[in-house]
XYZ file of C-alpha atoms in Angstrom:
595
model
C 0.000 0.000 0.000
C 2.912 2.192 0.834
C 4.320 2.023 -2.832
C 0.769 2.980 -4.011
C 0.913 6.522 -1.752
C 1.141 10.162 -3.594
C 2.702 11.560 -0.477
C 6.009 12.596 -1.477
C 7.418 11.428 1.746
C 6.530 8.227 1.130
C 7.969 7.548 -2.042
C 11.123 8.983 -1.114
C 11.799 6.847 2.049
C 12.673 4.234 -0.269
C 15.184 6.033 -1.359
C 17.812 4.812 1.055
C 18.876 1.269 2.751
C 18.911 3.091 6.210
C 15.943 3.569 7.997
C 17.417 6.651 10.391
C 18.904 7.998 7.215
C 15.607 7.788 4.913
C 13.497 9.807 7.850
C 16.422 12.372 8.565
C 16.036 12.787 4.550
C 12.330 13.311 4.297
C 12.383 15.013 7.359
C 15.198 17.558 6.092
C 13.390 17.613 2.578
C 9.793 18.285 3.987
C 11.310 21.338 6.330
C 13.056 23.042 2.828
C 10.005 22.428 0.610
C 7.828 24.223 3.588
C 10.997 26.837 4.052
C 10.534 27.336 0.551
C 7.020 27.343 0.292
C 6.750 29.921 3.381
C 9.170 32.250 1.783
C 6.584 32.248 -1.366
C 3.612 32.977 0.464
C 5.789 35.431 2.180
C 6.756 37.692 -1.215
C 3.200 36.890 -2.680
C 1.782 38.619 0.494
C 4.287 41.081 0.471
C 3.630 41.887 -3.210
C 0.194 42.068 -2.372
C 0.006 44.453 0.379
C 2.235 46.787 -1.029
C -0.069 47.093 -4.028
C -3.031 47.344 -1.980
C -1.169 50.393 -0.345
C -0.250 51.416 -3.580
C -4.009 51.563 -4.593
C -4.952 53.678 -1.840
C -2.824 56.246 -2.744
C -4.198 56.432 -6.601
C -7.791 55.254 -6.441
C -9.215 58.561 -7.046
C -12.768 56.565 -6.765
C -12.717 55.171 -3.151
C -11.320 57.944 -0.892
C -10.066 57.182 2.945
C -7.900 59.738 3.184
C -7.357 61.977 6.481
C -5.074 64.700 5.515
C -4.080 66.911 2.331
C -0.664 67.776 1.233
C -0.851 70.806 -1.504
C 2.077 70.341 -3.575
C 2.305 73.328 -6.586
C -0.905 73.785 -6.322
C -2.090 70.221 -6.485
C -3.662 68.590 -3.332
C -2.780 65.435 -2.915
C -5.236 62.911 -0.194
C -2.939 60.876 2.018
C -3.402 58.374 4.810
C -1.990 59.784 8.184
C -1.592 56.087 9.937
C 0.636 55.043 6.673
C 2.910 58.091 6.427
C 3.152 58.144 10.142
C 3.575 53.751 10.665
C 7.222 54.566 7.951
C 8.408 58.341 8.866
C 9.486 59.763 11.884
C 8.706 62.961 10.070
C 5.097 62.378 9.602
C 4.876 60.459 13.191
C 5.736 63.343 15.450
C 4.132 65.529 12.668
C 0.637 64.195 13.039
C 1.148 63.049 16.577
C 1.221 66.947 17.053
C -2.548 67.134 15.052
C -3.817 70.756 14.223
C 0.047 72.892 14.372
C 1.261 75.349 12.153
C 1.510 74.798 8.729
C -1.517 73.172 8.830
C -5.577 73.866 8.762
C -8.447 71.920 8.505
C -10.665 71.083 5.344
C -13.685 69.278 5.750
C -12.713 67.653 9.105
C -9.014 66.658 7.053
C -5.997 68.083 8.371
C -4.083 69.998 5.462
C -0.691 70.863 4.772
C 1.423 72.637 2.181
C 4.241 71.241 1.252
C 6.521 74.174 0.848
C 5.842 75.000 4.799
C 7.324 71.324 5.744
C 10.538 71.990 3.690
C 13.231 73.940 5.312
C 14.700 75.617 1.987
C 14.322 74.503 -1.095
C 11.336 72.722 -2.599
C 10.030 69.549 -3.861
C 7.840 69.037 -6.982
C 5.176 67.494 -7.615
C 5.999 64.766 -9.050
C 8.851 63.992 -7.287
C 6.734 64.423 -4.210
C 4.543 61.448 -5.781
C 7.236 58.933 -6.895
C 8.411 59.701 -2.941
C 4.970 58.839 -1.693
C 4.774 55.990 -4.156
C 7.622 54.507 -2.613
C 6.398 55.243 1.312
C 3.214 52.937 0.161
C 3.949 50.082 -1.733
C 7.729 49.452 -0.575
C 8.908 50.086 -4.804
C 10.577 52.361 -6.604
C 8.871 53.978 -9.724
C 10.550 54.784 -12.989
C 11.095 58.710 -13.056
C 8.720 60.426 -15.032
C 10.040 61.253 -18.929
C 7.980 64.550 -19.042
C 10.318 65.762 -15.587
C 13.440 63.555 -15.460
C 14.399 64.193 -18.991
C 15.134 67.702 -21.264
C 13.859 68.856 -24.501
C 17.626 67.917 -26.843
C 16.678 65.610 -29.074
C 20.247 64.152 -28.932
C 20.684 64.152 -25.244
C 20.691 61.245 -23.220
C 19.644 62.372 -20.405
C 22.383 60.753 -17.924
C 23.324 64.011 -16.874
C 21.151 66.771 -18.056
C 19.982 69.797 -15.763
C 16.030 67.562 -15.277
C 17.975 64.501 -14.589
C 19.955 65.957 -12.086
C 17.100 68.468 -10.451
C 14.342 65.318 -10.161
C 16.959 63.113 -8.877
C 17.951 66.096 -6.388
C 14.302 66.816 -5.036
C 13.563 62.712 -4.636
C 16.820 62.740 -2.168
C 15.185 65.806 -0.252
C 12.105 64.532 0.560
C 13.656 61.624 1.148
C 16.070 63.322 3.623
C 13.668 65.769 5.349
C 10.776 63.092 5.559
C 13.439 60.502 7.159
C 12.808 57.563 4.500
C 16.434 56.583 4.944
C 16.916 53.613 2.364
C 15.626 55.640 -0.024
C 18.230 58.524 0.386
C 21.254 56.017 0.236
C 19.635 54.507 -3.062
C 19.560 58.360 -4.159
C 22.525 59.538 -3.252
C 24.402 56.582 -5.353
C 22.406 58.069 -8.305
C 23.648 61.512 -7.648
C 27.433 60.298 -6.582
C 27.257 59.226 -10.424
C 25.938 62.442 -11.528
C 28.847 64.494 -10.490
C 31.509 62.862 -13.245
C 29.071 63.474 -15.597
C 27.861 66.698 -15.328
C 28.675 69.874 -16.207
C 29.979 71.931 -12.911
C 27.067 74.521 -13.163
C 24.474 71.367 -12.620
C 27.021 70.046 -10.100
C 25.778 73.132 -8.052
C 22.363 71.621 -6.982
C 23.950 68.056 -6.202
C 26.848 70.012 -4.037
C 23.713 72.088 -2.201
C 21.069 68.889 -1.278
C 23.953 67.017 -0.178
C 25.179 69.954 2.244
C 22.149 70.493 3.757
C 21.426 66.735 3.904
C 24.696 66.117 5.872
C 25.705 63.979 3.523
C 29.194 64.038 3.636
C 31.208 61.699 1.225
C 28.902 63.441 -1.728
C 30.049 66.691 -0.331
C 33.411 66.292 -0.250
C 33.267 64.795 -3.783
C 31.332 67.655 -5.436
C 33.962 70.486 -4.008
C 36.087 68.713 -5.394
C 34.751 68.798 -8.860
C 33.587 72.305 -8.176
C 37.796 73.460 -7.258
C 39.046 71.384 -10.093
C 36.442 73.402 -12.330
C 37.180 76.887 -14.972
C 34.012 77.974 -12.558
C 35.482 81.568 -11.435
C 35.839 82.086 -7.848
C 32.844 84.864 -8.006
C 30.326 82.345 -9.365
C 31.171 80.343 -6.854
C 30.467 82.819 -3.677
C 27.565 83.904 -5.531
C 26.049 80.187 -6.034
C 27.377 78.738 -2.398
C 26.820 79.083 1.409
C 30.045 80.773 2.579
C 31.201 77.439 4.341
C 31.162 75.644 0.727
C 32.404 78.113 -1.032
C 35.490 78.742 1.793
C 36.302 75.144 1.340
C 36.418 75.022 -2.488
C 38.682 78.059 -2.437
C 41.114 76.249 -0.389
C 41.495 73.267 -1.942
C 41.388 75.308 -5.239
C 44.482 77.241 -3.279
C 45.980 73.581 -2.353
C 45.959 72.515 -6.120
C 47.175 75.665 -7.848
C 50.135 75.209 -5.602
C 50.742 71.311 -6.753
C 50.191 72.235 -10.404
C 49.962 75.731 -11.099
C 50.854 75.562 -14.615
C 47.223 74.132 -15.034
C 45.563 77.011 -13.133
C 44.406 80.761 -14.374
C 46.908 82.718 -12.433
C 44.827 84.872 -9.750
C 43.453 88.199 -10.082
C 45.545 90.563 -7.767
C 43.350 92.005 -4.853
C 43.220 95.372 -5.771
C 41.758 94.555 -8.809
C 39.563 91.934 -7.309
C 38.615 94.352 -4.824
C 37.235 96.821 -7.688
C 35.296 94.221 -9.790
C 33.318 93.398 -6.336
C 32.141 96.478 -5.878
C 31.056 96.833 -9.293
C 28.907 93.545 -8.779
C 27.497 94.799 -5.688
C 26.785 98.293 -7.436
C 25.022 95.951 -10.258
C 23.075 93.911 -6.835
C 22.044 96.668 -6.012
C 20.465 97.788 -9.356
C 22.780 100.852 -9.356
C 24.258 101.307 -13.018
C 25.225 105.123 -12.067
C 27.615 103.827 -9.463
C 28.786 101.662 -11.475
C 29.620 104.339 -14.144
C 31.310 106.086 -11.676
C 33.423 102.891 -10.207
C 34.815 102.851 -13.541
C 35.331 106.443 -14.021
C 37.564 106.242 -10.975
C 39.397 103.087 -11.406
C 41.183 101.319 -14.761
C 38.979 98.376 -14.585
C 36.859 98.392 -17.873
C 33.146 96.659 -17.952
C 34.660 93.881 -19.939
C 37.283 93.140 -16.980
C 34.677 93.290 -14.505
C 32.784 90.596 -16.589
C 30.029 93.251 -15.493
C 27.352 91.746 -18.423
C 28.116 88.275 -17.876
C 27.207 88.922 -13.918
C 24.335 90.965 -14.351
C 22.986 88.406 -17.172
C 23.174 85.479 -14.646
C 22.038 87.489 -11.447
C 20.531 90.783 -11.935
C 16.887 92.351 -12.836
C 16.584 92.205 -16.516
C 16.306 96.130 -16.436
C 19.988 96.373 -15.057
C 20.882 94.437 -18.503
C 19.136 96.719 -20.530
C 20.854 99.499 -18.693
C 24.133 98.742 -19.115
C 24.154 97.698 -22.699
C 22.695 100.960 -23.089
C 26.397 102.453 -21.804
C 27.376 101.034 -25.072
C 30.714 100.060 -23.183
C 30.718 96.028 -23.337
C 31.232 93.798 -25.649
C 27.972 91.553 -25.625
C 29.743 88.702 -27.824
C 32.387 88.732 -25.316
C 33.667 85.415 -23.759
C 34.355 84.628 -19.922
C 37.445 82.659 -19.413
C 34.869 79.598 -19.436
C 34.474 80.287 -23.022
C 30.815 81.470 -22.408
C 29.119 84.736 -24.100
C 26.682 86.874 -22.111
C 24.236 84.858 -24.220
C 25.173 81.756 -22.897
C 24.665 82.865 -19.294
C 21.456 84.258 -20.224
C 20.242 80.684 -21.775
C 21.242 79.163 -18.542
C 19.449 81.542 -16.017
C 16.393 81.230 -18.935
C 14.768 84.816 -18.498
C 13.636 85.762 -22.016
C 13.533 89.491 -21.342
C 17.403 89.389 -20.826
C 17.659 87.070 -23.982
C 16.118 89.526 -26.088
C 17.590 92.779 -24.589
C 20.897 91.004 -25.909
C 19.840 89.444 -29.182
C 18.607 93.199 -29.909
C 22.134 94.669 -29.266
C 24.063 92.348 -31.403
C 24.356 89.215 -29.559
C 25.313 86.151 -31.883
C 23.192 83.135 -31.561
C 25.225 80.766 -33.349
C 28.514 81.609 -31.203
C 29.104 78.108 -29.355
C 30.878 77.196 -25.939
C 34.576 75.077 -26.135
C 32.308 71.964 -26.225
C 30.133 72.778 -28.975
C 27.165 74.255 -27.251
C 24.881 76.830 -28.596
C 22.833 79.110 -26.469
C 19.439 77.322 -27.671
C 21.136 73.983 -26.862
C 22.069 75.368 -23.931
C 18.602 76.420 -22.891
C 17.015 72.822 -24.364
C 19.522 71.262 -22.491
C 17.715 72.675 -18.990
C 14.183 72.555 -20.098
C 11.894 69.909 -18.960
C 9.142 68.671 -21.413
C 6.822 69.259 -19.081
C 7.793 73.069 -19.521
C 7.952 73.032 -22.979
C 4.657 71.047 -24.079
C 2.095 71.903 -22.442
C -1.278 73.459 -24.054
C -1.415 77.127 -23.747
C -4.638 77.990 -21.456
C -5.996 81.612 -22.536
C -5.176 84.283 -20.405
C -2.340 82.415 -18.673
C 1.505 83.442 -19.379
C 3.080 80.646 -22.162
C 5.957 78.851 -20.032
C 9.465 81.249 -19.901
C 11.183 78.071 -20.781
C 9.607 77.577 -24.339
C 9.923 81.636 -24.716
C 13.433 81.332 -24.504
C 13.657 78.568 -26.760
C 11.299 80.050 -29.336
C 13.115 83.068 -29.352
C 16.708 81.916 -29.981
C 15.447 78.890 -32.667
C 13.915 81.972 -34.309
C 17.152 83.817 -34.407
C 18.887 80.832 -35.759
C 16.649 80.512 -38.316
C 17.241 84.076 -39.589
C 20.902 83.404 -39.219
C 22.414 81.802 -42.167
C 24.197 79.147 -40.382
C 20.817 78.139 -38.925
C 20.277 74.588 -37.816
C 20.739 72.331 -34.731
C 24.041 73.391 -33.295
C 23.825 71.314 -30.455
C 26.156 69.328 -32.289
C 29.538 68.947 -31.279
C 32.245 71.511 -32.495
C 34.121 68.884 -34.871
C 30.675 68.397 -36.991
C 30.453 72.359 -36.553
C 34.117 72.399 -38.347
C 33.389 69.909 -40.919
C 30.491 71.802 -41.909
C 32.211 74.872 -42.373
C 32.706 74.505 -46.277
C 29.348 74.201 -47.069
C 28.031 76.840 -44.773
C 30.571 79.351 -46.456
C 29.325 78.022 -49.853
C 26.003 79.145 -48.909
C 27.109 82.439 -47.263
C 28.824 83.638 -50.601
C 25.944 82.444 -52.863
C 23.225 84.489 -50.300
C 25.419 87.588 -49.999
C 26.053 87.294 -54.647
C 22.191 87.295 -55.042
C 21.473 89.771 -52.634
C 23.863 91.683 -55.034
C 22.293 90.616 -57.992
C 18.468 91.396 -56.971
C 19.423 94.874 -54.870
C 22.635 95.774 -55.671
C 22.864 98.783 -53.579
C 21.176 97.404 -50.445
C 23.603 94.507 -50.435
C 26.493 97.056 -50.808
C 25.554 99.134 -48.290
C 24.897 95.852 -45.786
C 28.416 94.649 -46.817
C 30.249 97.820 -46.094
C 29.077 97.824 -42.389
C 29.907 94.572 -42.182
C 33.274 95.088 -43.600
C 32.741 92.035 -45.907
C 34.398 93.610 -48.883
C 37.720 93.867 -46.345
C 38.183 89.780 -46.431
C 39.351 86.979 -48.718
C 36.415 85.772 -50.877
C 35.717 81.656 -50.865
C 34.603 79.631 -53.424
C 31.040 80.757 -54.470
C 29.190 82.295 -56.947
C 30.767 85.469 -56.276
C 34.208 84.240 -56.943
C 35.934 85.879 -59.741
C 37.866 83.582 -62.334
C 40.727 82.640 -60.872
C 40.199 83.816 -57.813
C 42.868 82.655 -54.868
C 39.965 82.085 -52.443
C 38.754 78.942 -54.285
C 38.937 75.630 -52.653
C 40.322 73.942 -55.777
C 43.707 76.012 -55.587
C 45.678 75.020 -53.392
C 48.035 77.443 -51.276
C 51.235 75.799 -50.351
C 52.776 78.249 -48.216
C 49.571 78.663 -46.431
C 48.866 76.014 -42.839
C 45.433 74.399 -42.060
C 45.465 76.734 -39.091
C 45.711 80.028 -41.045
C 43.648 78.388 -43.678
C 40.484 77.798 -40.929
C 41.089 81.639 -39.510
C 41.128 83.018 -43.405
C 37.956 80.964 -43.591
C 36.311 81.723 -40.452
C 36.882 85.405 -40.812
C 35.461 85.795 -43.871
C 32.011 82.923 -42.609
C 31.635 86.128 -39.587
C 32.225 88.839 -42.710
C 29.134 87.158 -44.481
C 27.035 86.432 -41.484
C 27.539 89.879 -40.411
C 26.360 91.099 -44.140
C 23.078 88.950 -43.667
C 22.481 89.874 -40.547
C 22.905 93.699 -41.288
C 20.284 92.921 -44.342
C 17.655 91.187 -42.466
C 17.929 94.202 -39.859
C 17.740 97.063 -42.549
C 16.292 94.986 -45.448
C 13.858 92.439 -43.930
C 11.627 92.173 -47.034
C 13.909 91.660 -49.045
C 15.872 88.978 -46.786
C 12.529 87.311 -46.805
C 12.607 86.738 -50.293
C 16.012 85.783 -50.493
C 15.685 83.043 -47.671
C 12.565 81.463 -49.446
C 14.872 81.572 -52.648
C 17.997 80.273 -51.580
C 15.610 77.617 -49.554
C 12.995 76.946 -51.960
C 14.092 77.704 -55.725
C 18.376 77.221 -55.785
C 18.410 74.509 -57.460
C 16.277 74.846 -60.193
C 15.399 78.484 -61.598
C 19.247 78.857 -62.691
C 19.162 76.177 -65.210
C 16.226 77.113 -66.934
C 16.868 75.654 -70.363
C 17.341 72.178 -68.709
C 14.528 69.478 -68.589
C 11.462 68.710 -70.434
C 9.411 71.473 -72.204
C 6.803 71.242 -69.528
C 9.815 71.452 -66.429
C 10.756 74.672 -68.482
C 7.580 75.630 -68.691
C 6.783 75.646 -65.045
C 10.533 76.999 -64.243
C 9.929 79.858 -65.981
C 6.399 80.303 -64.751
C 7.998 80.346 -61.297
C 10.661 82.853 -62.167
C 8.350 85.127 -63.037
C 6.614 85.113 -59.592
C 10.071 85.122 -57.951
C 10.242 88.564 -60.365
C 7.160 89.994 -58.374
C 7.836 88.922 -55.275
C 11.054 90.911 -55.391
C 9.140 94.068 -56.466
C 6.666 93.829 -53.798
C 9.839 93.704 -50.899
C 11.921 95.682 -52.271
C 9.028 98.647 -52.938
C 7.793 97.581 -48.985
C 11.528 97.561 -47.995
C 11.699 100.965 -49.898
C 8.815 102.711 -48.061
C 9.383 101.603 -44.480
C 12.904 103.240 -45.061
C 12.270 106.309 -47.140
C 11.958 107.957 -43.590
C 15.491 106.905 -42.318
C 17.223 108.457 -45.385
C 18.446 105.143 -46.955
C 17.598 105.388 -50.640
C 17.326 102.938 -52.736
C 16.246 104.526 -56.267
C 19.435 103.706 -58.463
C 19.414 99.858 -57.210
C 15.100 99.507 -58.408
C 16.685 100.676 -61.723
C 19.978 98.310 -61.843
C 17.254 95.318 -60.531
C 14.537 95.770 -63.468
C 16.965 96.189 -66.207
C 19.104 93.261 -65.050
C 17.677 90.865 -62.785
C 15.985 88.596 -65.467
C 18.966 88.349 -67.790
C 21.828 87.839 -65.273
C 19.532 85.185 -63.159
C 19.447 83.045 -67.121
C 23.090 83.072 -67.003
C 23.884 82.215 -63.636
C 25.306 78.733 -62.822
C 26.339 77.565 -59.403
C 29.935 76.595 -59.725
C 30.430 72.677 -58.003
């Protein structure tokens, strides 16, 4: 009967010859299969009680909620006995009931969130993957719309969201006393700080300080001193006891290698520059005026726009571009124009004051960075996507963004220069190419607008390149080959003659826009066709020639709008609406782009 049994047991106590042996085996066997089995029901309950928590936190249909937490606006129904049962936070926080920083709302206590935090703040959704994980036990995925930025080509190990989401998790996780969480955080940010750049290292360096969390301090100062991030930035963006430490182990490693260090500004002069900032702090641009009346220190020493574009009311901006004595393409030692501080700090007033005065969009940072890139780079989809409501502000983020793609686009080198510099460099023939063909039919179809646009930009001063202005034989054409002349002179020749042409287009779309209109579309649009108009089928010469016409009174209606908005100013342009109609449709039938 025994052989007949199902019981496990049973079958296996044949197993051995020994009959203390066979029941230390099943008994051995049973205890692991029930171990096992216990351990099983253990997880599965587990698993199931942490989403049952879960649920309680998201069903929106069954409430039981006894408190409110408004986070940005957003109330959020919580369960005191759960918050309470995992943080001593919430514990002595609700064992305390009705105390400030909170009220009651239909018999619920309420709190807002920013009046639990000490300094800083925590958003929304960061506040919700927290309280996800004080529920159910399980880390969520961060959310793509706040964890991630707007560059297509970024990815997003490092990026300004990245870093800030990862950074407000590990304060809530700190200040609400969830302390497995915060160790699983601070990993993520200990990996940040390699990555980064040092300006987002800033916001890792600052939770971390004020989280007491010491090994990811000492690591961030460390990146911060071994950083081209000027000693003024750095007092600005720190609490005097950070910033005193980087500047001694900045001091410490200048002395080990100072041939790798900027040497330091003398105090006098150091002296001078802060009391220019503070001037600027203190939205005084008449003290500063006279500051640098009395000492040698010029605005462009005192990196005075750079400072005031990173911390200082937009007005202040306006007011000292208006002394007309900086130079707003200017570059700190960091390799960073005004503009690029102003894409960082994202405050489109400031963006525009500069793009008005001359700023160049397309100037990029040592590793390739434009100031839209810059500025995509630190925006958030959230920030950038989201459906305009009537009457409410559009989002500053997507302003800035908007506002500097737009500039690029009007810019001839126009594009996504988020790229790095080497694609920038190998670009640089055909970006020239297109430069010279612009600026020769802009000469073609208004002869003396593109004249007078040329001479302020001093484009006649500089080397022509290969285009379809170059004259027969000229030496600026990349088929000749100058011996005697280096790759390195060869790029400058290049690139000073690319800034001579952008400078030309840019002075035409400022003076000229109707015209420049035209010209884009063409150069965009109608290039490669309308200058081979005897080429193709009857019908493909038909409709090429149909076109050209319209191109014809399109350039009649800007140049006569162009005309009128200008008469006012003084700038005449009578003898180039002659040299246009007598010319334009001859010279455009004889035109062929040299390849």
């Amino acid at each position: 009967m025994a052989n007949n049994s199902s019981e496990p047991s049973s079958s296996l106590s044949f197993t051995s010859s020994s009959p203390l042996s066979n029941g230390s085996i099943t008994h051995n066997i049973c205890s692991s299969n029930a171990s096992d089995h216990c351990r099983n029901l253990e997880v599965i309950s587990l698993s199931k009680l942490s989403s049952n928590l879960e649920q309680l936190l998201i069903d929106s249909d069954n409430d039981y909620s006894d408190a409110e937490i408004v986070v940005e606006g957003i109330l959020v129904r919580v369960h005191r006995c759960v918050l309470a049962s995992r943080s001593k936070f919430f514990h002595e926080l609700f064992k305390r009931g009705k105390d400030k920083g909170s009220s009651k709302n239909e018999g619920k206590l309420k709190y807002c969130l920013s009046d639990l935090l000490p300094y800083g703040k925590v958003g929304y959704e960061a506040f919700i993957i927290f309280l996800s994980y004080v529920y159910s036990g399980k880390l969520k995925p961060s959310p793509m719309e706040v964890s991630t930025c707007v560059d297509n080509v970024c990815a997003h190990d490092a990026c300004g969201p990245a870093i800030n989401f990862a950074v407000e998790v590990m304060y809530a996780s700190s200040i609400f006393q969830i302390p497995e969480l915060v160790s699983l955080f601070q990993r993520r940010l200990l990996n940040f700080v390699g990555k980064a750049l040092v300006e987002d290292v800033i916001p890792i360096l600052m939770v971390a300080f004020h989280c007491q969390l010491s090994q990811l301090v000492a690591l961030c100062v460390d990146r911060v001193a071994r950083s081209d991030l000027n000693q003024i930035s750095i007092e600005k963006e720190l609490p005097c006891e950070l910033s005193e430490k980087v500047k001694l182990l900045r001091r410490d490693l200048q002395q080990q290698d100072s041939e790798n260090y900027a040497p330091v500004v003398d105090a006098l002069s150091l002296k001078r520059i802060t009391r220019i900032h503070k001037a600027l702090d203190s939205d005084d641009v008449e003290l500063v005026k006279l500051l640098l009346n009395e000492s040698d220190i010029t605005l462009d020493e005192a990196g005075a726009l750079h400072y005031a574009a990173a911390y200082c009311d937009p007005k202040v901006v306006s007011e000292v571009l208006g002394l007309g004595m900086a130079n707003v393409n200017l570059r700190n030692s960091r390799g960073y124009t005004v503009l690029h501080v102003a894409a960082m700090r994202k405050e489109p007033s400031i963006i525009v004051s500069l793009l008005t005065n001359g700023a160049c969009a397309s100037d990029l940072t040592f590793d390739g960075q434009s100031a839209v890139s810059i500025c995509r780079r630190l925006t958030r989809p959230k920030d950038y996507h989201p459906k305009t409501e009537q009457g409410k502000e559009t989002n500053k983020d997507r302003i800035c963004i908007d506002v500097l793609q737009r500039e690029m686009r009007r810019n001839p080198l126009a594009g996504d220069l988020s790229v790095s510099s080497q694609t920038v460099a190998d670009d640089l023939h055909m970006k020239l190419l297109y430069l010279e063909n612009r600026v020769a039919f802009a000469r073609l179809f208004f002869p003396l607008e593109a004249k007078l646009a040329m001479d302020i930009a001093r484009a006649e001063t500089t080397s022509e390149f290969a285009g379809l202005s170059t004259s027969k034989g000229s030496n600026g054409n990349l088929m000749e080959v100058d011996l005697n002349e280096t790759p390195l002179m060869q790029n400058k020749r290049l690139i000073s003659r690319m800034e001579a042409l952008m400078k030309t287009v840019e002075m035409g779309h400022r003076y000229f826009p109707h015209c420049s209109e035209v010209l884009d579309k063409f150069m965009e649009d109608d290039l490669p066709d309308l200058f081979y108009l005897e080429k193709g089928t009857q019908e493909e010469q038909r409709v090429k020639r149909t076109r050209f016409i319209e191109l014809k009174e399109d350039v009649n209606k800007a140049f006569n709008k162009d005309k009128a908005e200008f008469s006012h100013s003084g700038i005449s342009s009578s003898s180039s609406s002659s040299s246009f109609r007598e010319s334009v449709h001859y010279k455009a039938r004889k035109c062929v782009i040299k390849t």
